């Protein structure tokens, strides 16, 4: 749609007219009233000097016959007849009250004939510009009635000027009038420049609207350019194309929508005649045009007929503008210039406004945002769901739960049919039904809620022969949407409401499709399996970050019967291997128990045999125990790791005994958090050493945990010696994680010994080793240790910078306890700097974090310390109780 600015942008250009009428002539798309009727200039008419005698002109009819709608005025007949004469001889110039003006072609001809009678050159120049404006930019008048009004006023001014000047002697024209004429010339040239800009712009608008329907189109129209206001409601035509099955039915629907009365036997000619019968701007909305596109041509008595040909005929009418809604990225016609406006949905605030306008009771419901999110903020889906809420008296959380469980089936039958019909127009289109690869890819993408990129389709769409062709088909039918992720290739995804619809269609949710997607998910995980310190770890985490929502959705939706669909035991074990890989990925990035809990539910009922099921259960318990430690849930950690150790020992093979040893080492961590006696912690580590004696890597890890146990027992010199041996053994095995942990406890041992310079040196080595591992968990541990060293050394600014980075990582990882420690250390550093306000804010946030966690002796004591320090800060006492700084 052409965007209309002010045709006259500089109001100083209309000084001549303002001097006479105290108003300016301008055209503004946003304000119809901005075009004021300009009074004529101070050029006296021969017939009258009374400005009030100039009335709004009417169209002059030609002697050859009146144009449609023309009005012949008796008082103007001699002038209209004169318009057919070849010369101006004997013709009196027209007066301002002799006839009315409507920028007709006969008026232009009259003005041309009198151009040689004007006594001053500047008047001739002004008339030439005015005639150019009135003839060159006729097509602009269809955009805005206001622009057409400018043409009329230009014509009126020219008539008055010609009336006042023609036949006079040049010496009789005052200098003021000459200056006014020159000023008018400047005004007209400015108008000419602005109209040229408007004329160069397209007047066609295509809206790419994936969930097109009349309600959403109406909402869209309200937000379009104010230029649409120029279309009278009587000349806005909604043409529903849903029922179009051929070019003939397209013409029939078009004819009915426009209100064609004439019937000559040729529907297209009748439509074109109706639209051309007046010059009023017409707006035709072709809704759901995708149903009419791609239909075969029809042979009629008048020749071959096609949808594109019909649209081209409509577009050829100057005063007709076309607005299209279409579920496609293919243009309806290649011969028309279109403006494309993709409409995928609305923002949260707009979606919320739509919902509560229908269901006001939902305004304050906490689940409304999530409901709108799963609906993809699509206006039509939001509208139907809001109606469901009103009709069923359901709460928002109930609607959300049902939608997640059964999708569109959660709607009442009539609302479901409306939504399904809207989506089905694209899914069941000829383009999709004739392209098996597009159907297969659509079924796969419907299982990936966050979408995927082209690179990853080699896993997901391995069975699709022509991937790029399938993407093209889905893109043309607007069934997939593309978004650009930062530092990633474009992502292709299916909108949530379409996903839900497809899940209910057997063709797109068959056991074969589910099996292919699950197998692709497992292959992707196995191909990106690594741990911190591996060369590909960072790259693998980046790729898994892209797919984590898809993977989680696929794995968490598995049920015992899903595993039975796979059939082969090997395929089922691949699934459990993939789930464990994903569980460890989550441990190293953002710990979660869901996937691991799901393994524990599925394994016992699977068809892989009791021994394998028990082994996967034990592996899930090991990972689960470590996750619980990170989440500061010590009791759960202790329980999970005890179970893992018992299960591996029950299995009894050499490899299982090694895994039992690892479980014992991790259990020692849980015991430390629970502040078990140091002798017990050292005892279980030594048991683990016996289990791991035949495994070099396990031996190095056990030595490292023994160093931790000695540190825990405050035997710092012994701890440092043991940790140094463990570090050397880990370096031989290439165990980068163990190297980092050795350096961590060496840093802590030096701190507790008071050897701060050694502590700082080792702490910096620790941070470097942690960063090279690529694991945020290890990096954050190193940062906290280094910050404590900085505080001990009174380098508070360095401590605060280090803690800020640590807190960001801990927050990303979801470690509430470590975030609380970061805040408590920050509060102490602020206080030591004399920043009372900063200290108060940090301690208050830390206390709230501790209070929200599982209550243990440690969290209870830390919360009390924060509360005591807050009380001191309130009293102005900066002698605070120090946090744990490895100084005792």
PDB file of C-alpha atoms in Angstrom, residues 200-292:
ATOM      1  CA  UNK A 200       6.223   5.854  -7.944  1.00  0.00           C
ATOM      2  CA  UNK A 201       4.981   3.752  -5.061  1.00  0.00           C
ATOM      3  CA  UNK A 202       2.919   0.621  -5.544  1.00  0.00           C
ATOM      4  CA  UNK A 203      -0.682   0.670  -4.504  1.00  0.00           C
ATOM      5  CA  UNK A 204      -0.862  -3.118  -4.125  1.00  0.00           C
ATOM      6  CA  UNK A 205      -0.694  -4.838  -0.781  1.00  0.00           C
ATOM      7  CA  UNK A 206      -0.320  -8.535  -0.076  1.00  0.00           C
ATOM      8  CA  UNK A 207      -0.666  -9.751   3.474  1.00  0.00           C
ATOM      9  CA  UNK A 208       0.884 -13.136   4.137  1.00  0.00           C
ATOM     10  CA  UNK A 209      -1.431 -14.317   6.904  1.00  0.00           C
ATOM     11  CA  UNK A 210      -1.042 -17.913   8.038  1.00  0.00           C
ATOM     12  CA  UNK A 211      -4.259 -18.226  10.001  1.00  0.00           C
ATOM     13  CA  UNK A 212      -6.399 -16.097   7.766  1.00  0.00           C
ATOM     14  CA  UNK A 213     -10.010 -15.618   8.701  1.00  0.00           C
ATOM     15  CA  UNK A 214     -12.363 -12.720   8.568  1.00  0.00           C
ATOM     16  CA  UNK A 215     -12.013 -11.775  12.238  1.00  0.00           C
ATOM     17  CA  UNK A 216      -8.237 -11.562  12.133  1.00  0.00           C
ATOM     18  CA  UNK A 217      -8.268  -9.753   8.812  1.00  0.00           C
ATOM     19  CA  UNK A 218     -10.644  -7.165  10.250  1.00  0.00           C
ATOM     20  CA  UNK A 219      -8.280  -6.726  13.179  1.00  0.00           C
ATOM     21  CA  UNK A 220      -5.409  -6.400  10.748  1.00  0.00           C
ATOM     22  CA  UNK A 221      -7.195  -3.789   8.677  1.00  0.00           C
ATOM     23  CA  UNK A 222      -7.607  -1.627  11.746  1.00  0.00           C
ATOM     24  CA  UNK A 223      -3.833  -1.519  12.041  1.00  0.00           C
ATOM     25  CA  UNK A 224      -3.022  -0.851   8.409  1.00  0.00           C
ATOM     26  CA  UNK A 225      -1.970   2.495   7.047  1.00  0.00           C
ATOM     27  CA  UNK A 226      -4.418   5.324   7.548  1.00  0.00           C
ATOM     28  CA  UNK A 227      -4.554   5.467   3.773  1.00  0.00           C
ATOM     29  CA  UNK A 228      -7.196   2.720   3.919  1.00  0.00           C
ATOM     30  CA  UNK A 229      -9.560   5.301   5.378  1.00  0.00           C
ATOM     31  CA  UNK A 230      -9.904   6.725   1.891  1.00  0.00           C
ATOM     32  CA  UNK A 231     -11.915   3.661   0.886  1.00  0.00           C
ATOM     33  CA  UNK A 232     -15.565   4.206   1.661  1.00  0.00           C
ATOM     34  CA  UNK A 233     -17.122   1.247   3.453  1.00  0.00           C
ATOM     35  CA  UNK A 234     -19.463   0.806   0.487  1.00  0.00           C
ATOM     36  CA  UNK A 235     -16.441   0.171  -1.712  1.00  0.00           C
ATOM     37  CA  UNK A 236     -14.670  -2.370   0.470  1.00  0.00           C
ATOM     38  CA  UNK A 237     -15.417  -5.882  -0.718  1.00  0.00           C
ATOM     39  CA  UNK A 238     -14.630  -9.071   1.203  1.00  0.00           C
ATOM     40  CA  UNK A 239     -14.258 -12.024  -1.164  1.00  0.00           C
ATOM     41  CA  UNK A 240     -14.048 -15.371   0.722  1.00  0.00           C
ATOM     42  CA  UNK A 241     -12.071 -17.720  -1.512  1.00  0.00           C
ATOM     43  CA  UNK A 242     -12.394 -20.810   0.700  1.00  0.00           C
ATOM     44  CA  UNK A 243     -14.998 -22.391  -1.581  1.00  0.00           C
ATOM     45  CA  UNK A 244     -13.154 -21.756  -4.854  1.00  0.00           C
ATOM     46  CA  UNK A 245     -12.683 -24.953  -6.872  1.00  0.00           C
ATOM     47  CA  UNK A 246     -12.094 -23.500 -10.344  1.00  0.00           C
ATOM     48  CA  UNK A 247     -11.641 -20.125 -12.055  1.00  0.00           C
ATOM     49  CA  UNK A 248     -15.373 -20.193 -12.827  1.00  0.00           C
ATOM     50  CA  UNK A 249     -16.365 -20.507  -9.148  1.00  0.00           C
ATOM     51  CA  UNK A 250     -13.805 -17.805  -8.346  1.00  0.00           C
ATOM     52  CA  UNK A 251     -15.653 -15.464 -10.719  1.00  0.00           C
ATOM     53  CA  UNK A 252     -19.001 -16.456  -9.227  1.00  0.00           C
ATOM     54  CA  UNK A 253     -17.864 -15.700  -5.649  1.00  0.00           C
ATOM     55  CA  UNK A 254     -16.185 -12.484  -6.795  1.00  0.00           C
ATOM     56  CA  UNK A 255     -19.332 -11.371  -8.622  1.00  0.00           C
ATOM     57  CA  UNK A 256     -21.557 -12.035  -5.615  1.00  0.00           C
ATOM     58  CA  UNK A 257     -19.188 -10.279  -3.190  1.00  0.00           C
ATOM     59  CA  UNK A 258     -18.885  -7.163  -5.327  1.00  0.00           C
ATOM     60  CA  UNK A 259     -22.629  -7.027  -5.927  1.00  0.00           C
ATOM     61  CA  UNK A 260     -22.662  -7.324  -9.710  1.00  0.00           C
ATOM     62  CA  UNK A 261     -26.147  -6.766 -11.167  1.00  0.00           C
ATOM     63  CA  UNK A 262     -25.435  -6.818 -14.898  1.00  0.00           C
ATOM     64  CA  UNK A 263     -25.662 -10.262 -16.531  1.00  0.00           C
ATOM     65  CA  UNK A 264     -24.348 -10.465 -20.083  1.00  0.00           C
ATOM     66  CA  UNK A 265     -23.399 -14.096 -19.893  1.00  0.00           C
ATOM     67  CA  UNK A 266     -19.744 -13.193 -19.327  1.00  0.00           C
ATOM     68  CA  UNK A 267     -19.086 -12.961 -15.538  1.00  0.00           C
ATOM     69  CA  UNK A 268     -15.631 -11.443 -15.977  1.00  0.00           C
ATOM     70  CA  UNK A 269     -16.875  -8.677 -18.276  1.00  0.00           C
ATOM     71  CA  UNK A 270     -19.738  -7.947 -15.866  1.00  0.00           C
ATOM     72  CA  UNK A 271     -17.319  -7.665 -12.922  1.00  0.00           C
ATOM     73  CA  UNK A 272     -14.949  -5.379 -14.819  1.00  0.00           C
ATOM     74  CA  UNK A 273     -17.806  -3.188 -16.039  1.00  0.00           C
ATOM     75  CA  UNK A 274     -19.164  -2.840 -12.491  1.00  0.00           C
ATOM     76  CA  UNK A 275     -15.767  -1.829 -11.109  1.00  0.00           C
ATOM     77  CA  UNK A 276     -15.153   0.652 -13.938  1.00  0.00           C
ATOM     78  CA  UNK A 277     -18.596   2.233 -13.786  1.00  0.00           C
ATOM     79  CA  UNK A 278     -17.383   4.865 -11.320  1.00  0.00           C
ATOM     80  CA  UNK A 279     -13.979   6.246 -10.436  1.00  0.00           C
ATOM     81  CA  UNK A 280     -14.467   5.732  -6.693  1.00  0.00           C
ATOM     82  CA  UNK A 281     -11.494   3.959  -5.088  1.00  0.00           C
ATOM     83  CA  UNK A 282     -12.325   0.291  -4.554  1.00  0.00           C
ATOM     84  CA  UNK A 283     -10.662  -2.131  -2.129  1.00  0.00           C
ATOM     85  CA  UNK A 284     -11.047  -5.844  -2.803  1.00  0.00           C
ATOM     86  CA  UNK A 285     -10.005  -8.260  -0.074  1.00  0.00           C
ATOM     87  CA  UNK A 286      -9.292 -11.719  -1.482  1.00  0.00           C
ATOM     88  CA  UNK A 287      -9.382 -13.844   1.670  1.00  0.00           C
ATOM     89  CA  UNK A 288      -7.728 -17.304   1.750  1.00  0.00           C
ATOM     90  CA  UNK A 289      -6.582 -16.868  -1.832  1.00  0.00           C
ATOM     91  CA  UNK A 290      -4.362 -19.955  -1.607  1.00  0.00           C
ATOM     92  CA  UNK A 291      -7.431 -22.084  -2.315  1.00  0.00           C
ATOM     93  CA  UNK A 292      -7.845 -20.366  -5.682  1.00  0.00           C
TER      94      UNK A 292
END
